[in-house]
mmCIF file of C-alpha atoms in Angstrom:
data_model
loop_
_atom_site.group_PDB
_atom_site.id
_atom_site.type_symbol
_atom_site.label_atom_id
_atom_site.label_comp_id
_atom_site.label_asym_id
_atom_site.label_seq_id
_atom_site.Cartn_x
_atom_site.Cartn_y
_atom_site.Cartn_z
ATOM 1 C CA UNK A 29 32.049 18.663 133.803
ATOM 2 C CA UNK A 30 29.658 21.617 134.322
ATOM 3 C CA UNK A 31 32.291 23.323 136.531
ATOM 4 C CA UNK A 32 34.871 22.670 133.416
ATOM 5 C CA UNK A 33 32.751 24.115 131.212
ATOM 6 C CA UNK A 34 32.142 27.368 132.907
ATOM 7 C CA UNK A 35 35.228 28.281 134.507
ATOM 8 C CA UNK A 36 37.632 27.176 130.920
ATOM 9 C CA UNK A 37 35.779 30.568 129.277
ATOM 10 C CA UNK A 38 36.194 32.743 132.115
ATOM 11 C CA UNK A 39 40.243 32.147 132.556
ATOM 12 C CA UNK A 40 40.421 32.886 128.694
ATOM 13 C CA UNK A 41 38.768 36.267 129.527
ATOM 14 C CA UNK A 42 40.711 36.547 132.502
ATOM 15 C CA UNK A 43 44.079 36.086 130.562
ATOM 16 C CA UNK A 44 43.087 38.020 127.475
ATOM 17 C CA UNK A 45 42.033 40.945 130.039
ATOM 18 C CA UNK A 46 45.544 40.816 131.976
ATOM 19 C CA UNK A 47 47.501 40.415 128.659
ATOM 20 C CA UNK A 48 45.483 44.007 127.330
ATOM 21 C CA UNK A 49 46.229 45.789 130.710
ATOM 22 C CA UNK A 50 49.939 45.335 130.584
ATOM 23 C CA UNK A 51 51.710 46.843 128.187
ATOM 24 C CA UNK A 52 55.812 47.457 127.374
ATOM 25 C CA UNK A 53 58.085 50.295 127.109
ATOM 26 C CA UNK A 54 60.755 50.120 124.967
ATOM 27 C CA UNK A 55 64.367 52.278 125.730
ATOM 28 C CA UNK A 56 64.023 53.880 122.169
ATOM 29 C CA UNK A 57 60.564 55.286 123.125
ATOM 30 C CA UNK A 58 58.009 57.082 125.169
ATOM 31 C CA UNK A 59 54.195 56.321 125.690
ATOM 32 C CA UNK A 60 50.766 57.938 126.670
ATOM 33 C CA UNK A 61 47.985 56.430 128.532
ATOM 34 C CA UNK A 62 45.289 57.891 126.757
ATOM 35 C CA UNK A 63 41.540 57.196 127.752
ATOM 36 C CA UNK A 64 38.875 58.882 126.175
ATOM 37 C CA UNK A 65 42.154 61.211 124.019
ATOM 38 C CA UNK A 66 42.728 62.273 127.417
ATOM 39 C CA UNK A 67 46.424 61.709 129.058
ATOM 40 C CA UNK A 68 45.848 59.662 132.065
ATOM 41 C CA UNK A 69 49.697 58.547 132.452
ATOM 42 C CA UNK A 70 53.409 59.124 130.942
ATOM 43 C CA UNK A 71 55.421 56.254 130.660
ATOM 44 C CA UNK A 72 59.146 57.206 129.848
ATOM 45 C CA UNK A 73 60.938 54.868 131.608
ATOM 46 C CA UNK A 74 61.249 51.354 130.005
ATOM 47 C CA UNK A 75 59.509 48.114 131.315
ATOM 48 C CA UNK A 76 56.050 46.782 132.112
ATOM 49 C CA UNK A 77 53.015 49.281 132.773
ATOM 50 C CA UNK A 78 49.933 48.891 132.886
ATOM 51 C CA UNK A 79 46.636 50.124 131.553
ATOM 52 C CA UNK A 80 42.697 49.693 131.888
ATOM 53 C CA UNK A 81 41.695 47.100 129.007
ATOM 54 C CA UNK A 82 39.409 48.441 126.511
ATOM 55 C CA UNK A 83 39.146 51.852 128.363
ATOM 56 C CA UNK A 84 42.139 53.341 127.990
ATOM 57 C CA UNK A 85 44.913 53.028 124.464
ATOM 58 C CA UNK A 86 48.594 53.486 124.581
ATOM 59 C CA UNK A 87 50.370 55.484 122.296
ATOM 60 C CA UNK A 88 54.177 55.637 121.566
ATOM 61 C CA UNK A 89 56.535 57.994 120.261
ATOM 62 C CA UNK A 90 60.252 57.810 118.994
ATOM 63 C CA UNK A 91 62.725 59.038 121.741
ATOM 64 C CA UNK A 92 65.353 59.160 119.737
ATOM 65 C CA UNK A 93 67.037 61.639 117.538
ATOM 66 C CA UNK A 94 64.752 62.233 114.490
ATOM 67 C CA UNK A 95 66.236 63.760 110.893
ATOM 68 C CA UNK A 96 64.080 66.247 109.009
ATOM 69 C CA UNK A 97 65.397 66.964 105.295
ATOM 70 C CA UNK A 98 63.637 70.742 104.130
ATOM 71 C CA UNK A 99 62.713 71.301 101.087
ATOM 72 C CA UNK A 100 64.513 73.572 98.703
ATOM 73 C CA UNK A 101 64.270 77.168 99.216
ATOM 74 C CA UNK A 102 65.508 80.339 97.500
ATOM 75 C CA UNK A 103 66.832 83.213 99.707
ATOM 76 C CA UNK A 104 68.228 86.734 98.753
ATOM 77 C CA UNK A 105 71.256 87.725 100.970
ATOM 78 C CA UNK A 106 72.114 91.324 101.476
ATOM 79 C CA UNK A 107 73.918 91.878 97.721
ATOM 80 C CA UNK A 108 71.357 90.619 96.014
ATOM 81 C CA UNK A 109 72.969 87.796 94.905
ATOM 82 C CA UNK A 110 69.732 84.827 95.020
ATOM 83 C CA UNK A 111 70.787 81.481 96.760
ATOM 84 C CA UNK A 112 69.302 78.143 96.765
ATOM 85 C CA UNK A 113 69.766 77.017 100.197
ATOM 86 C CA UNK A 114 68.979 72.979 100.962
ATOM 87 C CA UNK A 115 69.203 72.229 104.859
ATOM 88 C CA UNK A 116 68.424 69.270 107.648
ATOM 89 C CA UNK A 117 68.008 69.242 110.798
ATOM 90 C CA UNK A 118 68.215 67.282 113.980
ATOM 91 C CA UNK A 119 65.496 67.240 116.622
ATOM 92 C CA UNK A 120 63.756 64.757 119.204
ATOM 93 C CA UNK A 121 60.616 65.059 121.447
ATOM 94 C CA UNK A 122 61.976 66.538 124.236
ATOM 95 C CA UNK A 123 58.312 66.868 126.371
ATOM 96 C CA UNK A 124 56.072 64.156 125.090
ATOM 97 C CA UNK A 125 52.602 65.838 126.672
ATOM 98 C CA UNK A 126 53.228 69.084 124.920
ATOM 99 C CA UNK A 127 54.311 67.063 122.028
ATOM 100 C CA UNK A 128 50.494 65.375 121.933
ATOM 101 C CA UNK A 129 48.497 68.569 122.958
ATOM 102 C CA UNK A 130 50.098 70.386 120.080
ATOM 103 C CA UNK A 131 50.099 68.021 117.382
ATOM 104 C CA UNK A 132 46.873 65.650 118.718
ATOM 105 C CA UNK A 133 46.842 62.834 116.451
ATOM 106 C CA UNK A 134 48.463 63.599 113.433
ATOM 107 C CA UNK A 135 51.917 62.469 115.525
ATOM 108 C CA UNK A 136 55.271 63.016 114.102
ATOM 109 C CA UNK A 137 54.400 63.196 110.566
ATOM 110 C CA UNK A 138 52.184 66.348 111.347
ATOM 111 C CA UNK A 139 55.023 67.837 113.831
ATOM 112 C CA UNK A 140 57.625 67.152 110.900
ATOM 113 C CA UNK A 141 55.123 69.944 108.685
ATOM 114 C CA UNK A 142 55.007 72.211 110.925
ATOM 115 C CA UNK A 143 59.049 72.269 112.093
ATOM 116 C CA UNK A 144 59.909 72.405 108.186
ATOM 117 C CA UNK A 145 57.461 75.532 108.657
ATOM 118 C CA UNK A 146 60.042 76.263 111.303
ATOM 119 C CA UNK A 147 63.480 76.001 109.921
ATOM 120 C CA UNK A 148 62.340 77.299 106.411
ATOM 121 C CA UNK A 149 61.048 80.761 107.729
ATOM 122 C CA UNK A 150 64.319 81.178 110.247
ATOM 123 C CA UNK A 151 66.708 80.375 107.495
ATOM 124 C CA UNK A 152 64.780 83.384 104.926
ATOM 125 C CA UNK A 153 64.981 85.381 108.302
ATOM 126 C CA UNK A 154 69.056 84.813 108.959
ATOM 127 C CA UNK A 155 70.138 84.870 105.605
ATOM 128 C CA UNK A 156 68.141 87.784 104.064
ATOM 129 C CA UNK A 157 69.041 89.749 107.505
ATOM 130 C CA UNK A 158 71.281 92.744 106.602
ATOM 131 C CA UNK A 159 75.058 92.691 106.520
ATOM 132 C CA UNK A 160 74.719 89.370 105.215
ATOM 133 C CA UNK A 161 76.126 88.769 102.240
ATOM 134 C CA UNK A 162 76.088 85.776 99.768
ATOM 135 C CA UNK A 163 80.095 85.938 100.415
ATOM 136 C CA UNK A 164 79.327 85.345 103.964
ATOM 137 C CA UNK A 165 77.337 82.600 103.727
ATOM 138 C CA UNK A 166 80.027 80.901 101.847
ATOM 139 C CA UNK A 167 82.573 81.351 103.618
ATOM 140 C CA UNK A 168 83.571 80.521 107.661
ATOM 141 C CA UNK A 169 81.064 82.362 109.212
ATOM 142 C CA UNK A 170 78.346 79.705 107.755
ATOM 143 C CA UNK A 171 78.632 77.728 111.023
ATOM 144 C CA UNK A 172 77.542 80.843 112.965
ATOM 145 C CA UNK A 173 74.474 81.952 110.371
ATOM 146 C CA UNK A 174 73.732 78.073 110.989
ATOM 147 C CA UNK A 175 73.885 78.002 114.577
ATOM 148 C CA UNK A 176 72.048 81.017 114.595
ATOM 149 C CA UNK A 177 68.960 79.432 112.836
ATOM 150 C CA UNK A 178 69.226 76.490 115.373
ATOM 151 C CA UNK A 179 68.854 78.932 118.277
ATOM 152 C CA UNK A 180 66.249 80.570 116.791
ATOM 153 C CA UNK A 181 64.171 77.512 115.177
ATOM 154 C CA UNK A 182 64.734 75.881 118.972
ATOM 155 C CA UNK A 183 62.814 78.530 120.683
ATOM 156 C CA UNK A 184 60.091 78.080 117.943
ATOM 157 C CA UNK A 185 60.067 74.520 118.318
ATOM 158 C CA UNK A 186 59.652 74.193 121.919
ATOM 159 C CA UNK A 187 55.952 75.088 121.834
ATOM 160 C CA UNK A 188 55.542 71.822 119.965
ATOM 161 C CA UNK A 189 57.894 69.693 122.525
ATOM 162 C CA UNK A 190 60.549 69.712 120.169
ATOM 163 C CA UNK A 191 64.222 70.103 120.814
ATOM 164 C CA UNK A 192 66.179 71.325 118.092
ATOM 165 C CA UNK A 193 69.279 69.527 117.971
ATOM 166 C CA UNK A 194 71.282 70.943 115.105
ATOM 167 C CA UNK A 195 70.526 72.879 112.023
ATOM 168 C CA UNK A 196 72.863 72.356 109.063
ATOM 169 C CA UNK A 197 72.941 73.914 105.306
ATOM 170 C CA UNK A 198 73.776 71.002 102.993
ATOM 171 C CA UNK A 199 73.970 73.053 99.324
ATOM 172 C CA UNK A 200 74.165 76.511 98.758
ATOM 173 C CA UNK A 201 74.050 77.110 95.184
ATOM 174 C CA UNK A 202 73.013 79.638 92.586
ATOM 175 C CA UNK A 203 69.545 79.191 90.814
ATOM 176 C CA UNK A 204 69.844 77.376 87.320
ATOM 177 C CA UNK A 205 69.186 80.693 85.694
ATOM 178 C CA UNK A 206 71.535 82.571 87.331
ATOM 179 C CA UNK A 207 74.319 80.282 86.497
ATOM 180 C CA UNK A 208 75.420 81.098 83.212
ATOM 181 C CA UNK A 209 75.711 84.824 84.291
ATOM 182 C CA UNK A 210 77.867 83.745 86.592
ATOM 183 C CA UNK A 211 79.620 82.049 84.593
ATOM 184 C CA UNK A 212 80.457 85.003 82.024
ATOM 185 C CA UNK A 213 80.586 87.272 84.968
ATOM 186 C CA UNK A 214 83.439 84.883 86.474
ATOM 187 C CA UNK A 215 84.865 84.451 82.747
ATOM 188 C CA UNK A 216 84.939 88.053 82.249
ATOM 189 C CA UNK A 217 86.817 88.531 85.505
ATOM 190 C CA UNK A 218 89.628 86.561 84.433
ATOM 191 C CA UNK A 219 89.999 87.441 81.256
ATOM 192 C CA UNK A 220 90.426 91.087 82.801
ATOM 193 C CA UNK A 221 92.944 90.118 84.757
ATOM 194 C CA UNK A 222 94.414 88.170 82.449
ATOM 195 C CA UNK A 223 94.225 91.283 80.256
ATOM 196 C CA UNK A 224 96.271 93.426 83.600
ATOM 197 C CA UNK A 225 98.886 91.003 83.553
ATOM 198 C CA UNK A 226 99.636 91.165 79.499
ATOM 199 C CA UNK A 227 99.647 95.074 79.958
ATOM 200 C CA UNK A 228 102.105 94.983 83.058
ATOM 201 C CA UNK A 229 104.132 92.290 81.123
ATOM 202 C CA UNK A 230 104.098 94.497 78.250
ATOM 203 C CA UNK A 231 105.246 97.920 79.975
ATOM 204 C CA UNK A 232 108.018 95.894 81.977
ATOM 205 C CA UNK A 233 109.114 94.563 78.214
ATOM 206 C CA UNK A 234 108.853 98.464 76.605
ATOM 207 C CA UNK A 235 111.127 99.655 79.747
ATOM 208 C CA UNK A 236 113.496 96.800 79.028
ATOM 209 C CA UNK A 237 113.539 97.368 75.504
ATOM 210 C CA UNK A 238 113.797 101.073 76.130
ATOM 211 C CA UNK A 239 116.748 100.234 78.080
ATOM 212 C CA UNK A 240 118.865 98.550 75.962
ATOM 213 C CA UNK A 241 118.101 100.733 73.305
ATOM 214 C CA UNK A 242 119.328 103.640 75.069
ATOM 215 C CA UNK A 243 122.340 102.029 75.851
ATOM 216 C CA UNK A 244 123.081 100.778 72.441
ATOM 217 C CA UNK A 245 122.568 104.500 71.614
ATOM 218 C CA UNK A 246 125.135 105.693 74.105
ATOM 219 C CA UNK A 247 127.116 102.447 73.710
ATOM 220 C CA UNK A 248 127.535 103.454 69.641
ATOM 221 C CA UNK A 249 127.515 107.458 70.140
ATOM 222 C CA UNK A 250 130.695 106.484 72.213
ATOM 223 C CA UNK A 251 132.113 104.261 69.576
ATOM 224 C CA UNK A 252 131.388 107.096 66.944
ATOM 225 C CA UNK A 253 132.835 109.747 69.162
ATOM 226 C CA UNK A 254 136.036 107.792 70.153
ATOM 227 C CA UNK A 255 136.310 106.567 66.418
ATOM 228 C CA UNK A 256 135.923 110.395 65.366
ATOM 229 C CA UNK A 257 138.869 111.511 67.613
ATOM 230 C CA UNK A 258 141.260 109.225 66.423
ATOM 231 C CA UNK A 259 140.279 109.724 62.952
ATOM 232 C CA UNK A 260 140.651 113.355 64.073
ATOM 233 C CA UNK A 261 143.960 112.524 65.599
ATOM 234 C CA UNK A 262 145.434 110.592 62.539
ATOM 235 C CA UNK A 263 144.297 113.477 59.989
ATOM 236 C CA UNK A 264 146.119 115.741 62.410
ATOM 237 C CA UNK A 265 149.223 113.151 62.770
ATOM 238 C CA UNK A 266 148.765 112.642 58.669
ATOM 239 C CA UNK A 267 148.897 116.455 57.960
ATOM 240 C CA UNK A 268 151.699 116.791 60.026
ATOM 241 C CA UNK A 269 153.089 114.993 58.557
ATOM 242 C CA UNK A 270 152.683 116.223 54.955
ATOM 243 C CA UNK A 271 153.583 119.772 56.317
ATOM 244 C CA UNK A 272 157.028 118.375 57.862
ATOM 245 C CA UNK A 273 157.944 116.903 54.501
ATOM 246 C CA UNK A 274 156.545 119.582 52.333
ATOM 247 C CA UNK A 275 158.523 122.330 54.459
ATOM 248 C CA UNK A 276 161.724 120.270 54.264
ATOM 249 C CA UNK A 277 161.304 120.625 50.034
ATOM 250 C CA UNK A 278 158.261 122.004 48.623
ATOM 251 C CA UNK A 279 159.463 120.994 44.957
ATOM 252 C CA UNK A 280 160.207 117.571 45.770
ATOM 253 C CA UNK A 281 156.548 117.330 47.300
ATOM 254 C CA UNK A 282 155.040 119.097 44.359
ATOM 255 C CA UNK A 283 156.732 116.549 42.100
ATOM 256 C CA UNK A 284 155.698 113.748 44.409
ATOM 257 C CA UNK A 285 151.943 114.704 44.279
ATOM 258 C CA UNK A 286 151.939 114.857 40.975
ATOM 259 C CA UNK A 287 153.850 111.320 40.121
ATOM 260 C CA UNK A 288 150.632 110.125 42.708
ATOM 261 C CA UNK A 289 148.263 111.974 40.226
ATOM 262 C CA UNK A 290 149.763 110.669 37.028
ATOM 263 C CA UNK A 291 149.430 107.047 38.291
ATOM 264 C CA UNK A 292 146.115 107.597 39.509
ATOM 265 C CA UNK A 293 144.726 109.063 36.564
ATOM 266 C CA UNK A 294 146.536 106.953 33.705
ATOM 267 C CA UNK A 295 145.544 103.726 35.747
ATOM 268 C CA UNK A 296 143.902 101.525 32.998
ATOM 269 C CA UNK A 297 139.954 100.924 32.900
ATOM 270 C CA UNK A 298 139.770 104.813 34.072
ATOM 271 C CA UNK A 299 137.411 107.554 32.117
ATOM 272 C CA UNK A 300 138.806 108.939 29.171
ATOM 273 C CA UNK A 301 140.143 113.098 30.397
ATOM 274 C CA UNK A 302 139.984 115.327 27.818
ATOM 275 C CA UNK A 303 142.386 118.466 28.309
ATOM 276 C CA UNK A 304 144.512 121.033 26.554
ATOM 277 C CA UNK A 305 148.255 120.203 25.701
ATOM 278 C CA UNK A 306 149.241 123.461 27.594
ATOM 279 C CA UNK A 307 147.224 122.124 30.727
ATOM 280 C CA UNK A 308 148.965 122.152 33.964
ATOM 281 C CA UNK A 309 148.670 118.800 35.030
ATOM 282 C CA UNK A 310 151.705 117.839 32.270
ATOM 283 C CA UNK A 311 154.486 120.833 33.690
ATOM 284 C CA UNK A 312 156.628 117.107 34.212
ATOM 285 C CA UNK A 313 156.545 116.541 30.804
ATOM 286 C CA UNK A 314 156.662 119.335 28.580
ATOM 287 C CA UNK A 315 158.395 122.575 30.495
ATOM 288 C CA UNK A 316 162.169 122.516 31.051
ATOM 289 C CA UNK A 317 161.795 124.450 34.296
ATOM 290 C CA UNK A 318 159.446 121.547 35.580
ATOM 291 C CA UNK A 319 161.956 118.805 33.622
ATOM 292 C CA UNK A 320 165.458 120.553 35.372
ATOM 293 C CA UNK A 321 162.949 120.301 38.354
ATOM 294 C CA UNK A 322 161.881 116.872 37.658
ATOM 295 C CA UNK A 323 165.957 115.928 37.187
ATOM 296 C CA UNK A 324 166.931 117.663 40.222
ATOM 297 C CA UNK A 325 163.916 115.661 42.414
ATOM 298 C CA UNK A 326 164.822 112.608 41.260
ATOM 299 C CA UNK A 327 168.469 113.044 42.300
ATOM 300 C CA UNK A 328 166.497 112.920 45.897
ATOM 301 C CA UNK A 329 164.681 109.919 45.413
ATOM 302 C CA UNK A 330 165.768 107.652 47.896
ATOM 303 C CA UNK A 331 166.857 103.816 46.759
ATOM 304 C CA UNK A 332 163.875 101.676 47.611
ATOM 305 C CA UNK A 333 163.852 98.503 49.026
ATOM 306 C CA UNK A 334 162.328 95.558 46.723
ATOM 307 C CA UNK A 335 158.779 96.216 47.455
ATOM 308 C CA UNK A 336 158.588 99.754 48.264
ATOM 309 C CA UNK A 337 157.067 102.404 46.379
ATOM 310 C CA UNK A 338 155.356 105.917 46.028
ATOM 311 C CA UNK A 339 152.599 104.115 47.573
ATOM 312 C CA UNK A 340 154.781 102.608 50.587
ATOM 313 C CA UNK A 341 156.111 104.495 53.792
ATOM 314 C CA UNK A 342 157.509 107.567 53.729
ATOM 315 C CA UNK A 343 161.373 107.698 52.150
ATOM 316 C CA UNK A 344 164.158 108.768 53.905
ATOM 317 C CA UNK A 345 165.378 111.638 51.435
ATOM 318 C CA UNK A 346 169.341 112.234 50.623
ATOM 319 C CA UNK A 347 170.645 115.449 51.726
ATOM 320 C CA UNK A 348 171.896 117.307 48.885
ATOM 321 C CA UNK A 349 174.458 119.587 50.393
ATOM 322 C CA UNK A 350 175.399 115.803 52.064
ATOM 323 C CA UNK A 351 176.186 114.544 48.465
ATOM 324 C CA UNK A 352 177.688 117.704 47.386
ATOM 325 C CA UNK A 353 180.332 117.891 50.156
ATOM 326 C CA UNK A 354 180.820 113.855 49.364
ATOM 327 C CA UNK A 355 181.560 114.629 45.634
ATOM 328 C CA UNK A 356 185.067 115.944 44.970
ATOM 329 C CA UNK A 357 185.493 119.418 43.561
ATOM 330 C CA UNK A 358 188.010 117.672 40.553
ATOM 331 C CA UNK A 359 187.310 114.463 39.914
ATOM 332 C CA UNK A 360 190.932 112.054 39.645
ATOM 333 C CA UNK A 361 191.889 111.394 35.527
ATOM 334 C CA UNK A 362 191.451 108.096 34.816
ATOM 335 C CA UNK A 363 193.898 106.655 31.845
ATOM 336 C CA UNK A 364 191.607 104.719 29.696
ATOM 337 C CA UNK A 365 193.177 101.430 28.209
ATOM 338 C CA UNK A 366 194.384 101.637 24.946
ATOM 339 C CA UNK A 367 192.354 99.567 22.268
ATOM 340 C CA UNK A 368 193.869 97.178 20.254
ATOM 341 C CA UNK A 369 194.136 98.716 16.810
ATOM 342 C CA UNK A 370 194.337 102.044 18.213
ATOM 343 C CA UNK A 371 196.583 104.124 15.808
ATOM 344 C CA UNK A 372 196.499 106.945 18.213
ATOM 345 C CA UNK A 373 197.828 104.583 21.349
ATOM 346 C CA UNK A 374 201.261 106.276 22.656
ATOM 347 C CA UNK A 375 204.308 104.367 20.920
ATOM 348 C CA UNK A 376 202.283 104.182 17.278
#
């Protein structure tokens, strides 16, 4: 019973001493055997180790691939133009002894500080370097300004016993303030090209316009000028005309003219004319030179057709010396009839 009593205590120290000295590694992590904060062993592989109970500690750290979200930082690029540049970044504790000696115990939150530190002073560095533009950053060359702060933030990080994985820019935006001059700079920008295209639109409308208006110009100058030769023409044909028929009997024509002024002028609804009896414009009616004129013009007139007049197409006149070799010399004597009643009849 004595025995029972003595040895039950010591085999629950003996467990509780075995189960402290033995210890597990997991896959997703790495340990130190620390005793005294000095590294007595590195455990990286996973499974059982082992450890001096109540001497030495283990601690473990994440062998994973960590995230690290940086704050929000303004840069100035090259034109001037300020940028608000957001970024992450992928690391993991690539030497685990280094990792302790620089960070002691303030672990990964600590290392986290001082890798933001890191990434926020390379990405002012690459971006504000010269030749780079806010244009630049924008467009495809953005993978190699990022890739460029990963090199760079790597060979920073490694005296920590960090790897940089990958660096990537997640927003690149203008500050708040800067915004709405952007916006009227952008605004003003299209509304001068806008402006470039009305003018072009507007000289390629005056040249059309120009266009046709020169060739309604020419177009009508051509009308006019043909249109003025054949009036031309017809005056010429017309006076011709007049001249055949005036040389083939001036005093027909001069009576003509006039019966074409006397129905002009003595058309009803016409002005009253006030003129002297011995005026020249009645020779037709009142001199017997102009009335054995008249008589021997109208012995010319030509028999009209119904419907043809002074006013209609030129008559074909009678020859006179035709007529006169028509006409007998002594006309044939014609015995009238005697009357009834007739006292002077032959036989009374």
């Amino acid at each position: 019973m004595r025995k029972t009593t003595y040895l039950l205590p010591v085999l629950v120290v003996a467990i509780v001493v075995v189960l402290s000295s033995i210890f597990v590694v997991d896959e997703r992590e790495k340990a130190l055997v620390l005793q005294f904060g000095q590294i007595k062993a590195v455990k990286e592989e996973p499974g059982l180790a082992f450890k001096i109970p109540l001497i030495q500690e283990v601690v473990r750290y994440d062998d994973r691939i960590l995230s690290l979200d940086t704050d929000t930082i303004e840069v100035t690029p090259a034109d001037d133009r300020r940028l608000v540049v957001d970024a992450f970044a992928r690391f993991r504790i690539a030497d685990v002894v280094q990792f302790r000696q620089a960070v002691g115990i303030g672990g990964e939150r600590t290392a986290e500080d001082r890798l933001s530190g890191i990434l926020n002073a390379q990405i002012r560095e690459v971006l504000g370097a010269d030749q780079v533009t806010s244009d630049r950053i924008l467009s495809e060359d953005r993978r190699e300004l990022m890739n460029r702060i990963r090199d760079q933030a790597r060979a920073e990080a490694r005296s920590l016993g960090l790897d940089v994985v990958d660096v990537r820019l997640k927003q690149t935006n203008l500050p708040s303030q800067n915004l709405d001059a952007t916006f009227d700079r952008m605004r003003a920008e299209r509304e001068r090209e806008a402006a470039d295209e009305r003018a072009r639109g507007n000289e390629a409308a005056q040249r059309v316009r120009a266009l046709a208006d020169r060739t309604v110009v020419e177009t009508l100058s051509e009308a006019e000028r043909e249109a003025s030769v054949i009036r031309g023409e017809a005056d010429a044909e017309r006076n011709s005309i007049f001249a055949k028929a005036y040389g083939a009997d001036p005093e027909f024509f001069a009576f003509y003219r006039s019966l074409q002024a006397y129905e002009t002028a003595l058309r009803g609804g016409n002005s009253s004319m006030v003129m002297t009896p011995d005026s020249q414009f009645f020779n037709y009616f009142r001199n017997e030179n102009a009335t054995s004129g008249f008589t021997a013009a109208a012995t010319r007139i030509p028999t009209a057709e119904p419907g043809e007049g002074l006013d209609g197409a030129a008559p074909e006149f009678a020859d006179p010396e035709a007529v006169d070799d028509e006409t007998p010399d002594t006309p044939a004597p014609v015995d009238p009839a005697p009357a009834e009643g007739d006292d002077t009849a032959p036989g009374n």
